[in-house]
PDB file of C-alpha atoms in Angstrom:
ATOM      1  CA  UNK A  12      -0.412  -3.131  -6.533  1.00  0.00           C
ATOM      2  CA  UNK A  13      -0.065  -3.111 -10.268  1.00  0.00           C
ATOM      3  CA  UNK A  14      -0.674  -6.144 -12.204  1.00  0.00           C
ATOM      4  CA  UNK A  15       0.736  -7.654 -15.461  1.00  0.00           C
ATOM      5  CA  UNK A  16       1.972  -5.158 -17.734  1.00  0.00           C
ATOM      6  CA  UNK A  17       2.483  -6.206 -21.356  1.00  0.00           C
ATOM      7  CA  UNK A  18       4.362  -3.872 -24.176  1.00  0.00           C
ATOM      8  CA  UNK A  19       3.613  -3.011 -26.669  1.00  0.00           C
ATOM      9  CA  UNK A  20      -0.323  -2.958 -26.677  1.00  0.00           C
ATOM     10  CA  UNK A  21      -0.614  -3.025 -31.100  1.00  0.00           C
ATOM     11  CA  UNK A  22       1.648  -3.671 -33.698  1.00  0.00           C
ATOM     12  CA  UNK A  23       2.117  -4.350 -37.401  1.00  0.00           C
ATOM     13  CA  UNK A  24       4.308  -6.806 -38.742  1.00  0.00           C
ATOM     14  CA  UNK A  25       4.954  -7.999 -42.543  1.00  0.00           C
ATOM     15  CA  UNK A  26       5.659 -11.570 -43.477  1.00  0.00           C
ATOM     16  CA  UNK A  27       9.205 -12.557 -42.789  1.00  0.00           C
ATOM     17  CA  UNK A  28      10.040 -10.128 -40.171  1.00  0.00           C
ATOM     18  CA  UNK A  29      10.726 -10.633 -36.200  1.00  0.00           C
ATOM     19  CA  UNK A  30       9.181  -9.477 -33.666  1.00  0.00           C
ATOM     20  CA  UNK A  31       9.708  -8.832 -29.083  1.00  0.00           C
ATOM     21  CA  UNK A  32       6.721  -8.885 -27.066  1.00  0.00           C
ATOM     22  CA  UNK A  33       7.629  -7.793 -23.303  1.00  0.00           C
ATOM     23  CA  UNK A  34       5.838  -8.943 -20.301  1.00  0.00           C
ATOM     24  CA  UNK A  35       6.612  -7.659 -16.445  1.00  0.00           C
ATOM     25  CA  UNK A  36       4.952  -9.953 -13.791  1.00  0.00           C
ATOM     26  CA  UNK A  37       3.584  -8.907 -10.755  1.00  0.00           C
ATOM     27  CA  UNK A  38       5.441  -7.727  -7.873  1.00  0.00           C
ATOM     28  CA  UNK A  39       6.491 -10.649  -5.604  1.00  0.00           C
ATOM     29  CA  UNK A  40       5.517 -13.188  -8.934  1.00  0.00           C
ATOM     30  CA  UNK A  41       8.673 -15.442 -10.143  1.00  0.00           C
ATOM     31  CA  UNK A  42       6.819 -17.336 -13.063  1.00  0.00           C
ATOM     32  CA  UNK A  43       5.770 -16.164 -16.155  1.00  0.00           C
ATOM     33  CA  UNK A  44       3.774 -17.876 -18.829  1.00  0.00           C
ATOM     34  CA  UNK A  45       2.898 -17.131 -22.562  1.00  0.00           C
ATOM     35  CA  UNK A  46      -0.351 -17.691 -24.226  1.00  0.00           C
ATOM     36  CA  UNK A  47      -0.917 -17.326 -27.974  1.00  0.00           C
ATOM     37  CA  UNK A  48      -5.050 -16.221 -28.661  1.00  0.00           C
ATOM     38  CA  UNK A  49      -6.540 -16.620 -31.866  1.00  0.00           C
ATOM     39  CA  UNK A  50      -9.630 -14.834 -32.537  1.00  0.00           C
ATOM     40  CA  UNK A  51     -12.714 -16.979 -31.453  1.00  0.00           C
ATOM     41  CA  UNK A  52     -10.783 -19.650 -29.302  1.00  0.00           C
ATOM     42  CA  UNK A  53      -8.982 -20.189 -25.965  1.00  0.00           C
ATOM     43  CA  UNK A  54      -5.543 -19.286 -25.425  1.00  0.00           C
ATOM     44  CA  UNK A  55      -3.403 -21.609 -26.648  1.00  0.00           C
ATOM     45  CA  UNK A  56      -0.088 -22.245 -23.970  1.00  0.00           C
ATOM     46  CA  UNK A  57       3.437 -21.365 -25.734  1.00  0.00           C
ATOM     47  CA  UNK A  58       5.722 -21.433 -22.635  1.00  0.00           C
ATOM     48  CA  UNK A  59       6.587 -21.314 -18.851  1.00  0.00           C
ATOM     49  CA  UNK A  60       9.494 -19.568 -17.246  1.00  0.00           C
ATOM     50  CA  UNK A  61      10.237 -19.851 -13.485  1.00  0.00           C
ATOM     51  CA  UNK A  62      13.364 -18.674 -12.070  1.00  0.00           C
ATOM     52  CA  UNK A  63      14.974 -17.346 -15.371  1.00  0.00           C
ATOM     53  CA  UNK A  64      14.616 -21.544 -16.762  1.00  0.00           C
ATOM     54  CA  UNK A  65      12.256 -22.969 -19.356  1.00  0.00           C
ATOM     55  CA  UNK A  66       9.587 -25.008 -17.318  1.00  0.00           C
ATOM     56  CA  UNK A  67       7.233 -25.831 -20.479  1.00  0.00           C
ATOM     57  CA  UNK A  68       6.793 -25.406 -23.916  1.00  0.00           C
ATOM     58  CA  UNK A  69       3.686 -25.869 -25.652  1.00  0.00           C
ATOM     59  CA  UNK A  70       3.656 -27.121 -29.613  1.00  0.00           C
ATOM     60  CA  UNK A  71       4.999 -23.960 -31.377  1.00  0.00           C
ATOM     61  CA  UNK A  72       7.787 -23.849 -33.690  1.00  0.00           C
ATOM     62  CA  UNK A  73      11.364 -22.931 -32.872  1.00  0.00           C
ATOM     63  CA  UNK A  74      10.511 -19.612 -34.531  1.00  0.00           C
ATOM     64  CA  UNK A  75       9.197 -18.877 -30.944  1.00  0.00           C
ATOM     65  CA  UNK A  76      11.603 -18.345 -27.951  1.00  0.00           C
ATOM     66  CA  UNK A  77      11.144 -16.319 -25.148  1.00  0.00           C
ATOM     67  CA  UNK A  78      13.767 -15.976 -22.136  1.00  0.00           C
ATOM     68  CA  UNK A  79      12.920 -14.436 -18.279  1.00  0.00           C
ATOM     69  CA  UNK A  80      15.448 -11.934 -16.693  1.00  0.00           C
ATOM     70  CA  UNK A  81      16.436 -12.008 -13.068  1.00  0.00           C
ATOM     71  CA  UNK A  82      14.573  -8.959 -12.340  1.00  0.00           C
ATOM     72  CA  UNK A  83      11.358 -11.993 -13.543  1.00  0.00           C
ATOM     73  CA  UNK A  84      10.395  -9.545 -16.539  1.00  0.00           C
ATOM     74  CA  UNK A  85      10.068 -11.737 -19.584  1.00  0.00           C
ATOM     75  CA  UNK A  86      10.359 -11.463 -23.319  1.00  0.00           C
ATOM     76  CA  UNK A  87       8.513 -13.302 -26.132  1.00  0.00           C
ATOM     77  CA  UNK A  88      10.556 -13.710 -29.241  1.00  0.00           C
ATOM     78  CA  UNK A  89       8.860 -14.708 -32.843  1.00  0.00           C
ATOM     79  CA  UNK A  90      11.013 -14.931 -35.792  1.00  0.00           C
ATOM     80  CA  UNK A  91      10.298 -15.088 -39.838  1.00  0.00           C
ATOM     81  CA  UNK A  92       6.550 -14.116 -38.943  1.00  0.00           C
ATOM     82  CA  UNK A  93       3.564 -15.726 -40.513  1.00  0.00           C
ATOM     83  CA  UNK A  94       0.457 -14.268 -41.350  1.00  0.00           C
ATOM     84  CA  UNK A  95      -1.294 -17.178 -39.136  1.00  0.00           C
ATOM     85  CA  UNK A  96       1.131 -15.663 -36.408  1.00  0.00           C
ATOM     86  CA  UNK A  97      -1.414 -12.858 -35.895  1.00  0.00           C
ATOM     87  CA  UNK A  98      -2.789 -13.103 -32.411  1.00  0.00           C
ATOM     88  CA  UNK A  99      -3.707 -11.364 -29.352  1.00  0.00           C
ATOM     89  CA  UNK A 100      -0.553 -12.646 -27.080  1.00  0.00           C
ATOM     90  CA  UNK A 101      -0.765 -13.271 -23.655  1.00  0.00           C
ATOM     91  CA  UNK A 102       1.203 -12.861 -20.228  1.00  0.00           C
ATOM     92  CA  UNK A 103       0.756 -14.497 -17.040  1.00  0.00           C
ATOM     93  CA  UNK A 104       2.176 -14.258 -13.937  1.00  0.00           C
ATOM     94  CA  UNK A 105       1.877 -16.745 -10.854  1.00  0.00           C
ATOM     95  CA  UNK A 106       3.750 -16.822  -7.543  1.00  0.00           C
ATOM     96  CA  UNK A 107       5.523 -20.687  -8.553  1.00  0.00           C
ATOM     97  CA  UNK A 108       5.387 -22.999 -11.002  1.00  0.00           C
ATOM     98  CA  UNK A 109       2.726 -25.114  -9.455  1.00  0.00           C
ATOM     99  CA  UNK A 110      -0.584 -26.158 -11.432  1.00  0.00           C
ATOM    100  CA  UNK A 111      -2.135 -25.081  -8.053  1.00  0.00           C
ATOM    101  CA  UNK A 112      -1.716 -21.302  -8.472  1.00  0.00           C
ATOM    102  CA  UNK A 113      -3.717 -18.753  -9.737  1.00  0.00           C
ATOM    103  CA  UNK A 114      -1.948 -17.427 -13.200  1.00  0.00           C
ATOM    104  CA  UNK A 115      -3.219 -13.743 -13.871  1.00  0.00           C
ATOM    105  CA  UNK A 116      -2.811 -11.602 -16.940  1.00  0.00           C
ATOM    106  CA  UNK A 117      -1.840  -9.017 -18.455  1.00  0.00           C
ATOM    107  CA  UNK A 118      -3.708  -6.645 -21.395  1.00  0.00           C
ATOM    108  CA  UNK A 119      -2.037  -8.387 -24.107  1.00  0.00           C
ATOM    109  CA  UNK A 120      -0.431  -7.368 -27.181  1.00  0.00           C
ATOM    110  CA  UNK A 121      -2.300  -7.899 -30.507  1.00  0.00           C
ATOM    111  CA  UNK A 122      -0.204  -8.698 -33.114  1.00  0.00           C
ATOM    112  CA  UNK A 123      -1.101  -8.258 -36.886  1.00  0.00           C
ATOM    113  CA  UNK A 124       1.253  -9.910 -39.387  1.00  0.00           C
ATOM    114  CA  UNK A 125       0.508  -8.398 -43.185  1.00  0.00           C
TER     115      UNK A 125
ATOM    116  CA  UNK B   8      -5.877 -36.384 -22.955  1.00  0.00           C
ATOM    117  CA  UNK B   9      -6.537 -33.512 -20.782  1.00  0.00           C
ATOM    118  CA  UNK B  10      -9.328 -31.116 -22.861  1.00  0.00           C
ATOM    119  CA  UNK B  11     -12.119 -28.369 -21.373  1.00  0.00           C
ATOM    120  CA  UNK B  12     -15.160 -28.034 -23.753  1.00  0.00           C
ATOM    121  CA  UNK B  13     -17.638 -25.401 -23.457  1.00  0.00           C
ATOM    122  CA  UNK B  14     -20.420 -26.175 -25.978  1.00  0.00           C
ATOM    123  CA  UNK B  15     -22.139 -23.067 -25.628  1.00  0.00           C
ATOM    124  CA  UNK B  16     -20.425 -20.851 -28.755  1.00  0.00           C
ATOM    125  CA  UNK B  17     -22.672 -17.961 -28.007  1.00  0.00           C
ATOM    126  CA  UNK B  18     -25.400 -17.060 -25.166  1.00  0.00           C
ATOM    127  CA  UNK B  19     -27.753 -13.727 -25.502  1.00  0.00           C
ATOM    128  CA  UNK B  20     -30.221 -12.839 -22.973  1.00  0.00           C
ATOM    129  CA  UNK B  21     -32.139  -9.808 -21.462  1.00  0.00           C
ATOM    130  CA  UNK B  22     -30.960  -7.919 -18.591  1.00  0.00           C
ATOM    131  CA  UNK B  23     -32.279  -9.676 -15.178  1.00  0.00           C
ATOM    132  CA  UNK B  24     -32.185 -12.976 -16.439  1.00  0.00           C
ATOM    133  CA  UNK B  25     -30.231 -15.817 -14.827  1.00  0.00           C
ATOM    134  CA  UNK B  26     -27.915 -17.982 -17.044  1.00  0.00           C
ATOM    135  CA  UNK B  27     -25.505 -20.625 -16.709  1.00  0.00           C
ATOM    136  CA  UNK B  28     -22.356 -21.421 -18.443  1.00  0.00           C
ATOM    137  CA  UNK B  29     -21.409 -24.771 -19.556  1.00  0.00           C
ATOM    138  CA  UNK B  30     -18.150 -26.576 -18.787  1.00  0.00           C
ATOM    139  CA  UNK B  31     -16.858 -29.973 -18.909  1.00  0.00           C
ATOM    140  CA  UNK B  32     -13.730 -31.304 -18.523  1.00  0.00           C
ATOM    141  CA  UNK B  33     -11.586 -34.547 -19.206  1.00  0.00           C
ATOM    142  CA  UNK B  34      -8.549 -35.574 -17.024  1.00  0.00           C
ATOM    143  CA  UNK B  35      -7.198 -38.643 -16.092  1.00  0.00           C
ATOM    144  CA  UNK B  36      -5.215 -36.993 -12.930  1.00  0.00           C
ATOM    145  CA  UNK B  37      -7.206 -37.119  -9.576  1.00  0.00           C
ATOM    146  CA  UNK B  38      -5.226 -33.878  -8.626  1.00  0.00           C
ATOM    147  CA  UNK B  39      -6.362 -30.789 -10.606  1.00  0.00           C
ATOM    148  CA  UNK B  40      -7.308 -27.414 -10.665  1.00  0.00           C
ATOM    149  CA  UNK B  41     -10.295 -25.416 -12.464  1.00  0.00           C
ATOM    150  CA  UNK B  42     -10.243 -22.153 -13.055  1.00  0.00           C
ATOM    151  CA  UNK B  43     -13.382 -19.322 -14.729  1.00  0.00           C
ATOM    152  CA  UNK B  44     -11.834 -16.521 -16.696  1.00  0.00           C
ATOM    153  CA  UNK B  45     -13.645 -13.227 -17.691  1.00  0.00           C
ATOM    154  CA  UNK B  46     -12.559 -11.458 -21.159  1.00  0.00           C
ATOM    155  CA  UNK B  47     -14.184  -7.853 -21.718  1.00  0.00           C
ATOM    156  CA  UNK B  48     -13.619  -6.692 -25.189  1.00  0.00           C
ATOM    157  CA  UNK B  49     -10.671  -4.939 -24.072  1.00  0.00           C
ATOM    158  CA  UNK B  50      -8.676  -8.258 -24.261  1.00  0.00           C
ATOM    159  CA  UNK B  51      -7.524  -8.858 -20.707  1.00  0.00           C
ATOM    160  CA  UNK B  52      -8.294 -11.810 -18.969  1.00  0.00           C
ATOM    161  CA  UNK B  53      -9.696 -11.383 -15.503  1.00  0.00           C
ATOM    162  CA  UNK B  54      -9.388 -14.131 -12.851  1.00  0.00           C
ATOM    163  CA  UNK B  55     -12.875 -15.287 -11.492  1.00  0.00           C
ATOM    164  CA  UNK B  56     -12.411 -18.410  -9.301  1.00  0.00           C
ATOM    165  CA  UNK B  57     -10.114 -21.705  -8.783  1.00  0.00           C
ATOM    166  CA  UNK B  58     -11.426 -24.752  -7.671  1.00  0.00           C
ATOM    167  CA  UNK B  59      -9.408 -27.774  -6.788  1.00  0.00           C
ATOM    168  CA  UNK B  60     -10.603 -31.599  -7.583  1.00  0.00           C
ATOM    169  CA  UNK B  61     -10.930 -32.764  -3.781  1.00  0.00           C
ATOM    170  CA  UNK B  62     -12.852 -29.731  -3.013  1.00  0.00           C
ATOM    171  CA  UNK B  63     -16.557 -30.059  -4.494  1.00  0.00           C
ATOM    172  CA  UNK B  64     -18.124 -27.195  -2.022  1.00  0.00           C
ATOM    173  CA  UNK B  65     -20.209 -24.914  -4.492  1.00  0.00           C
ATOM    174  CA  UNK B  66     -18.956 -21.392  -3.986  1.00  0.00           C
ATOM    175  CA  UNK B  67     -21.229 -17.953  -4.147  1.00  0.00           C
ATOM    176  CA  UNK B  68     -19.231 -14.759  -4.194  1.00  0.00           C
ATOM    177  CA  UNK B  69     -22.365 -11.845  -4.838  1.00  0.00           C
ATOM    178  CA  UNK B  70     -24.188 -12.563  -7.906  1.00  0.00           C
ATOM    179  CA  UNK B  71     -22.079 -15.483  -9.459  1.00  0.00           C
ATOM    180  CA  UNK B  72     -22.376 -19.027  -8.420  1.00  0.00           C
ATOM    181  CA  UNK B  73     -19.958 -21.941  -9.315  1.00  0.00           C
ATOM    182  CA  UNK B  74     -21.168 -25.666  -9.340  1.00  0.00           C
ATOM    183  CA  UNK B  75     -18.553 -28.375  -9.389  1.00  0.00           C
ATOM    184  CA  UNK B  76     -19.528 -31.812 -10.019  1.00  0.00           C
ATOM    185  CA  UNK B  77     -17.040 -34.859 -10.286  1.00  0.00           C
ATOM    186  CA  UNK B  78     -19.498 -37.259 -11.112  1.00  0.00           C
ATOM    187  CA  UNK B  79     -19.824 -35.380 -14.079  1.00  0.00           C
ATOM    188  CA  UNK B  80     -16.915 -33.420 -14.490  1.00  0.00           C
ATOM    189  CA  UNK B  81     -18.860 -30.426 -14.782  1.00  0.00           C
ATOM    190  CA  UNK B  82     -17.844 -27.017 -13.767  1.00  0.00           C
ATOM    191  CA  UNK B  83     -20.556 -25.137 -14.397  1.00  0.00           C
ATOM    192  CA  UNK B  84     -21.223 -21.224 -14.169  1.00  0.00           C
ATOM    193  CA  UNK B  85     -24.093 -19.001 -12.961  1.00  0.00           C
ATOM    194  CA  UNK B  86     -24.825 -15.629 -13.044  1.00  0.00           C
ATOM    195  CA  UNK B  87     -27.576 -14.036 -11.288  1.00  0.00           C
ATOM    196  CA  UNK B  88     -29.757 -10.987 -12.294  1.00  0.00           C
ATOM    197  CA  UNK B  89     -27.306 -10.843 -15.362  1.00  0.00           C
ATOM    198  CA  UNK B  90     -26.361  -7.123 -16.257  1.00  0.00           C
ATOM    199  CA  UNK B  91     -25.248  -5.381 -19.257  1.00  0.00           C
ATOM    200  CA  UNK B  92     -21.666  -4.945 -17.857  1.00  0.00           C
ATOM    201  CA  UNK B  93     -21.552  -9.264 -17.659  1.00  0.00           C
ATOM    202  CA  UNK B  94     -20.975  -9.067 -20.961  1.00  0.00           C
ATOM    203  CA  UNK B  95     -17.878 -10.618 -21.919  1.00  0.00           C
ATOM    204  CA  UNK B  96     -16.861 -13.848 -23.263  1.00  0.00           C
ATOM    205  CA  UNK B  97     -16.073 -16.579 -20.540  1.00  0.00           C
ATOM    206  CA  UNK B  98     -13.504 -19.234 -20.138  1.00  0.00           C
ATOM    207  CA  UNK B  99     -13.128 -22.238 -18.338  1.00  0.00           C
ATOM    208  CA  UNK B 100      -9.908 -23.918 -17.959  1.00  0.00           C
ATOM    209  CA  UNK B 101      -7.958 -26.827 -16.628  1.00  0.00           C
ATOM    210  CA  UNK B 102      -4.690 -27.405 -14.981  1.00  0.00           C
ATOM    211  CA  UNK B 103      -3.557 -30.688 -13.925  1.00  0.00           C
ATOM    212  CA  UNK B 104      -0.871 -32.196 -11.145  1.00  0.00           C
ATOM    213  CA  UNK B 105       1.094 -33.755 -13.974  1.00  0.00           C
ATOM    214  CA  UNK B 106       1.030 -30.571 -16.582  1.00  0.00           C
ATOM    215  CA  UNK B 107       3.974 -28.046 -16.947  1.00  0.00           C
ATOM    216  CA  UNK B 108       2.200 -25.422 -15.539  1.00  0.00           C
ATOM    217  CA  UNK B 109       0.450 -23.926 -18.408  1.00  0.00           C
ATOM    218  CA  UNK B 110      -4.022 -23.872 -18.347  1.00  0.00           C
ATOM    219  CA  UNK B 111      -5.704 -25.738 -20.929  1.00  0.00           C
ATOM    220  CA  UNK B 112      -8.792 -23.829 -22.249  1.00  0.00           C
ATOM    221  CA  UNK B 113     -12.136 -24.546 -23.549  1.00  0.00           C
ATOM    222  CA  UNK B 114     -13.135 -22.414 -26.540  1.00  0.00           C
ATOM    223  CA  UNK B 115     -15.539 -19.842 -24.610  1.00  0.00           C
ATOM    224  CA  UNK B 116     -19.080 -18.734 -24.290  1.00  0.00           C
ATOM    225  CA  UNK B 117     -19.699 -15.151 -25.662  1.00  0.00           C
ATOM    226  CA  UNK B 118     -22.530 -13.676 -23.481  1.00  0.00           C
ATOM    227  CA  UNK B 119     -24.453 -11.284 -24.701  1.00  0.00           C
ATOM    228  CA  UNK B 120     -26.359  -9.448 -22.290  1.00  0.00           C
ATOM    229  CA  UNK B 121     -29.009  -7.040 -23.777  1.00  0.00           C
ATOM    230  CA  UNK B 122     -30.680  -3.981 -21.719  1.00  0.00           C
TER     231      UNK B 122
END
């Protein structure tokens, strides 16, 4: 079965400008979660969709949005980009919404903001 | 305040050797859920094991052994015979009965596993 896919893998942004991140979950998987990754720390939790609804939201700015599609693909959102927005950005899928489950990721995208 | 810390930045050792992976966690929820993480350079996380709070059975799976104490809230990692290909940077992290979901990380342990 395949796992998380994530598109696109790299990409280049300049101050100001907005960028989509794309996530699909794995087969069978209705949630989807984001993680933001800085270089040298954990992944830092940006949000939770389960059954095309906001679940969570971790403490980003509104500049970040993200939305889930009924198909349970997701998309990540960031507008007027920052250079401290560069980050390796992460997807998760799980079966629920439940603490309990196992959330597994994707590749990531790695974002560079210039 | 829920928060994983893993105090070990960076671990190196020769091929063979055994090492173990700090983690500790804080919680004030008796229902929770711990959870290892690989990352290769590639970027991708890679599930290793869950553990749930009322479950404190240690768990081997091949060369990798995971000790869970509550008295300590420890959640400590072990490899055996550590090879070159264990290197990666590990993470613990924490989900909790009354979170929205989303794992709480420590900061990780680079291992560095040298032939």
């Amino acid at each position: 079965d395949a796992g998380v896919t994530q598109s696109p893998t790299h990409l280049i942004k300049t101050r100001g400008q907005h960028v989509t991140l794309r996530c699909s979950p794995i087969s069978g998987h209705k949630s989807v979660s984001w993680y933001q990754q800085v270089l040298g720390q954990g992944p830092q939790f940006i949000f939770q969709y389960y059954e095309k609804e906001e679940r969570g939201r971790g403490n980003f700015p509104d500049r970040f949005s993200a939305r889930q599609f009924p198909n349970y693909s997701s998309e990540l959102n960031v507008n007027a980009l920052l250079l401290g927005d560069s980050a390796l950005y992460l997807c998760a899928s799980s079966p629920s919404r439940y603490p309990r489950e196992t959330q597994y990721f994707g590749p990531g995208t790695r974002l560079l903001v210039l | 305040a829920q928060k994983v810390t893993q105090a070990q930045t960076e671990i190196s050792v020769v091929e063979k050797e055994d090492v173990t992976l700090d983690c500790v966690y804080e919680t004030r929820d008796t229902t929770y859920y711990l959870f290892w993480y690989k990352q290769p350079p590639s970027g991708e996380l890679v599930f290793l094991i869950r553990r749930n709070s009322f479950d404190e059975q240690n768990e081997i799976s091949g060369r990798y052994s995971w000790n869970f104490q509550k008295s300590t809230s420890s959640f400590n990692f072990t490899i055996t015979a550590s090879q070159v290909v264990d290197s990666a940077v590990y993470f613990c992290a924490l989900n909790y009965g009354g979170s929205q979901g989303n794992l709480i990380f420590g900061k990780g342990t680079k291992l560095s596993v040298k032939p």
